[in-house]
Tab-separated table of C-alpha atoms in Angstrom:
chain	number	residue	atom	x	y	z
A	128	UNK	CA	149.146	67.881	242.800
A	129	UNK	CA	151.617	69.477	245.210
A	130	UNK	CA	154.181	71.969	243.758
A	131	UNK	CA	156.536	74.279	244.927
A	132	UNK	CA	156.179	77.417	243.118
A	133	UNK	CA	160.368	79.041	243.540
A	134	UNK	CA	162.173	76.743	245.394
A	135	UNK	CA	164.982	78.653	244.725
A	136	UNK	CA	163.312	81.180	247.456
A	137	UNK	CA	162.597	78.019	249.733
A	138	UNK	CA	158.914	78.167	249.163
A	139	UNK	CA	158.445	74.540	249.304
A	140	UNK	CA	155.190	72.223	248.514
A	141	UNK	CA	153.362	75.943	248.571
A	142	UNK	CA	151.298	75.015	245.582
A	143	UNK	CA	148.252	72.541	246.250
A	144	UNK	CA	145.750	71.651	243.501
A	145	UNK	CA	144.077	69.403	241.231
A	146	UNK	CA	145.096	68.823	237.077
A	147	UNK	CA	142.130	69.816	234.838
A	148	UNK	CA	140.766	66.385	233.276
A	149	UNK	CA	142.359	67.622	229.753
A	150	UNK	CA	145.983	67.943	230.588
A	151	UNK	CA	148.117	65.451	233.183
A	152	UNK	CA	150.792	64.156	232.996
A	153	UNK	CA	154.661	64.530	233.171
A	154	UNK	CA	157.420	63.076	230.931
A	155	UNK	CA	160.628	62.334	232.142
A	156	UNK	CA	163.981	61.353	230.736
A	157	UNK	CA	167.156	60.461	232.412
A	158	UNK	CA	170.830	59.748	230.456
A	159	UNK	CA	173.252	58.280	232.642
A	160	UNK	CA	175.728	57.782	229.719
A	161	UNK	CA	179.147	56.156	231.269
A	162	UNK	CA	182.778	54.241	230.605
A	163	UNK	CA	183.762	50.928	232.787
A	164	UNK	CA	185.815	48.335	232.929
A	165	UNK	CA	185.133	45.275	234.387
A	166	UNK	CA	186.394	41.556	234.268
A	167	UNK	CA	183.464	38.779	233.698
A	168	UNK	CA	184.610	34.992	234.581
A	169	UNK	CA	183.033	31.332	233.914
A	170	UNK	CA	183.508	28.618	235.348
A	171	UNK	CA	182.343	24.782	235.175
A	172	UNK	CA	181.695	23.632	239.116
A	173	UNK	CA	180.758	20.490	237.428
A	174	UNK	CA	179.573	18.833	234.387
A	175	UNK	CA	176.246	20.554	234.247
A	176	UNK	CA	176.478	23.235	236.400
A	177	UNK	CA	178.296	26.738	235.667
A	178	UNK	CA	178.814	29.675	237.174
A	179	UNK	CA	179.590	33.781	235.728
A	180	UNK	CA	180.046	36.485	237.957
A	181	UNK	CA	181.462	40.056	236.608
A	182	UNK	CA	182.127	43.315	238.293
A	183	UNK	CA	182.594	46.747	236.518
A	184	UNK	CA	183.912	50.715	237.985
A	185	UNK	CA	183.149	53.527	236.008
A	186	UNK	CA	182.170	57.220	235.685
A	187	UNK	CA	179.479	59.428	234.291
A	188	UNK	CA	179.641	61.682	231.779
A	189	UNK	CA	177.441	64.575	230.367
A	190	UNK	CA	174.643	63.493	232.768
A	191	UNK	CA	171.519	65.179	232.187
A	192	UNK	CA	167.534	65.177	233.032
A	193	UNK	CA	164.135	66.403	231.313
A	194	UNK	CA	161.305	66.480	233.394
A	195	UNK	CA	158.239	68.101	231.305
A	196	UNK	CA	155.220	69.087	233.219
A	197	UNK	CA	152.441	69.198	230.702
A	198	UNK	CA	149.513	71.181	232.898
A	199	UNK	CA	151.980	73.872	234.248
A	200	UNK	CA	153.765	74.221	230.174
A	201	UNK	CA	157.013	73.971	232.262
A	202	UNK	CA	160.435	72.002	231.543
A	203	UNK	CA	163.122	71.277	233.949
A	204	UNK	CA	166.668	70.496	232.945
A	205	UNK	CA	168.898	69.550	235.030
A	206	UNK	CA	172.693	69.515	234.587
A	207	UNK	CA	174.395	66.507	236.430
A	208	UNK	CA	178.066	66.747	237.302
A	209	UNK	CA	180.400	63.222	236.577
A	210	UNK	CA	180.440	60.665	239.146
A	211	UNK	CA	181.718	57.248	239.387
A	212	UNK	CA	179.499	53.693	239.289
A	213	UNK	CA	180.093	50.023	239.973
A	214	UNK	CA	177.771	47.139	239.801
A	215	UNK	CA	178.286	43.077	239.438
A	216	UNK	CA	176.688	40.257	238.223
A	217	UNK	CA	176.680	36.552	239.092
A	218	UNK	CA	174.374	33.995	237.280
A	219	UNK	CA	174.281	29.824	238.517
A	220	UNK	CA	173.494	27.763	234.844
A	221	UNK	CA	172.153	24.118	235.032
A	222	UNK	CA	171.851	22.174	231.743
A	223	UNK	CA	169.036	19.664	231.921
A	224	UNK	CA	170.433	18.549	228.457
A	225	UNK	CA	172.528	19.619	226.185
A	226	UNK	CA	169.753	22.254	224.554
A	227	UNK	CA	167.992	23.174	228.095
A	228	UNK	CA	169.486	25.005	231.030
A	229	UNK	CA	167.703	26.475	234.173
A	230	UNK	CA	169.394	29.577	235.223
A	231	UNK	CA	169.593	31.963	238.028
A	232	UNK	CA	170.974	35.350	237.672
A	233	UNK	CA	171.384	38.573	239.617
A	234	UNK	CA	172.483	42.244	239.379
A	235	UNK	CA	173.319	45.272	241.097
A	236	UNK	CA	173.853	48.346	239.992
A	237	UNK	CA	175.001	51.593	241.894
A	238	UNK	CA	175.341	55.061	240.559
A	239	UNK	CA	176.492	57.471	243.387
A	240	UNK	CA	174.830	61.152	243.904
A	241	UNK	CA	175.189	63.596	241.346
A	242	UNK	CA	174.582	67.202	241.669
A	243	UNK	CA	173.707	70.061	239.165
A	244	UNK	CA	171.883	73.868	238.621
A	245	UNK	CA	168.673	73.368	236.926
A	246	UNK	CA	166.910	75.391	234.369
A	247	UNK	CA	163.211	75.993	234.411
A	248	UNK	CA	162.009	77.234	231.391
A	249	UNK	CA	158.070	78.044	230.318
A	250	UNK	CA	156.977	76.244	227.127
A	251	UNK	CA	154.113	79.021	226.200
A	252	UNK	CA	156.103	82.671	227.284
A	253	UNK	CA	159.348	81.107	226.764
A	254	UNK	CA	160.836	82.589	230.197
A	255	UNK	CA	163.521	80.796	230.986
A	256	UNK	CA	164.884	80.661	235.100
A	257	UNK	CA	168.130	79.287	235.755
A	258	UNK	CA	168.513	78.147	239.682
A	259	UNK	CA	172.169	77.766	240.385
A	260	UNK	CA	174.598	75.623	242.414
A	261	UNK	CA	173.302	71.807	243.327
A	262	UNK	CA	169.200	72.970	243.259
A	263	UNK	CA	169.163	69.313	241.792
A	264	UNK	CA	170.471	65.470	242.173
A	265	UNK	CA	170.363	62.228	241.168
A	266	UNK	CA	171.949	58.398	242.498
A	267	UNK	CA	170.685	55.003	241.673
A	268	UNK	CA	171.124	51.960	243.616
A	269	UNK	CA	168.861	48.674	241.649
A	270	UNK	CA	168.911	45.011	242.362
A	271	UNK	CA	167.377	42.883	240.038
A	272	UNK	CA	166.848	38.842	239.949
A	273	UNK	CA	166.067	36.783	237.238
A	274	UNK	CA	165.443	33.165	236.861
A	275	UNK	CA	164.464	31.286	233.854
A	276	UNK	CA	165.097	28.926	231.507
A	277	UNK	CA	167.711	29.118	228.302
A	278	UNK	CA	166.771	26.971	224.910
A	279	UNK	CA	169.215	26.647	222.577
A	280	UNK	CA	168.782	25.508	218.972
């Protein structure tokens, strides 16, 4: 592993070791909890083929981050300030028949930078170190494709 010890102090990446075989691992948990609006539209191009596309703006709210470091009995919170989003969505549907259609879909999703203090606290002495100002951040840009085929009963 490579850790930096305070870097509230700037002592960056000062920490170099290896985990004992016993205890590795981190957990970590990310909320991005949000409101948007968005129209979504469908149209027939022609008897068997359709086409959806969607957009949506919105903003962030009560953003937040746990990152638990198991071997060092340290947790890191981080509080992330609002901030807005967007993403889209257009899909092409064929029907074969009437029950089977081939599809092709795609997303995109963008969540702008987000800044916060974090707090560092030790799970075993319970000292708890708050770093201040935007000592953390988070943003999120993710395409995604999907293709497939839709049965319908």
């Amino acid at each position: 592993y490579i850790y930096s010890s305070d870097p509230g102090s700037g002592a960056i990446r000062d920490t170099v070791g290896n985990f004992p075989d016993h205890e590795i691992g981190i957990s970590y948990r990310q909320r991005l909890p949000g409101v948007y609006l968005g129209p979504k539209i469908e149209w027939a191009v022609f008897e068997r083929l359709s086409v959806r596309a969607g957009g949506l703006v919105g903003v962030t709210y009560a953003k937040e981050d746990r990152d638990r470091h198991w071997a060092r009995d340290l947790v890191f919170e981080v509080d992330l300030e609002s901030r807005p989003f967007y993403g889209g969505i257009l899909e092409f549907e064929y029907a074969l028949t009437q029950n089977v259609q081939l599809y092709v879909e795609g997303n995109y999703d963008y969540y702008s930078l987000a800044k916060g203090p974090t707090t560092i606290s030790n799970t075993v002495t319970g000292e708890v170190n708050k770093i201040g100002g935007d000592s953390a951040g988070a943003a999120l840009e993710a395409w995604q494709v999907k293709a497939g085929v839709k049965l319908h009963f």
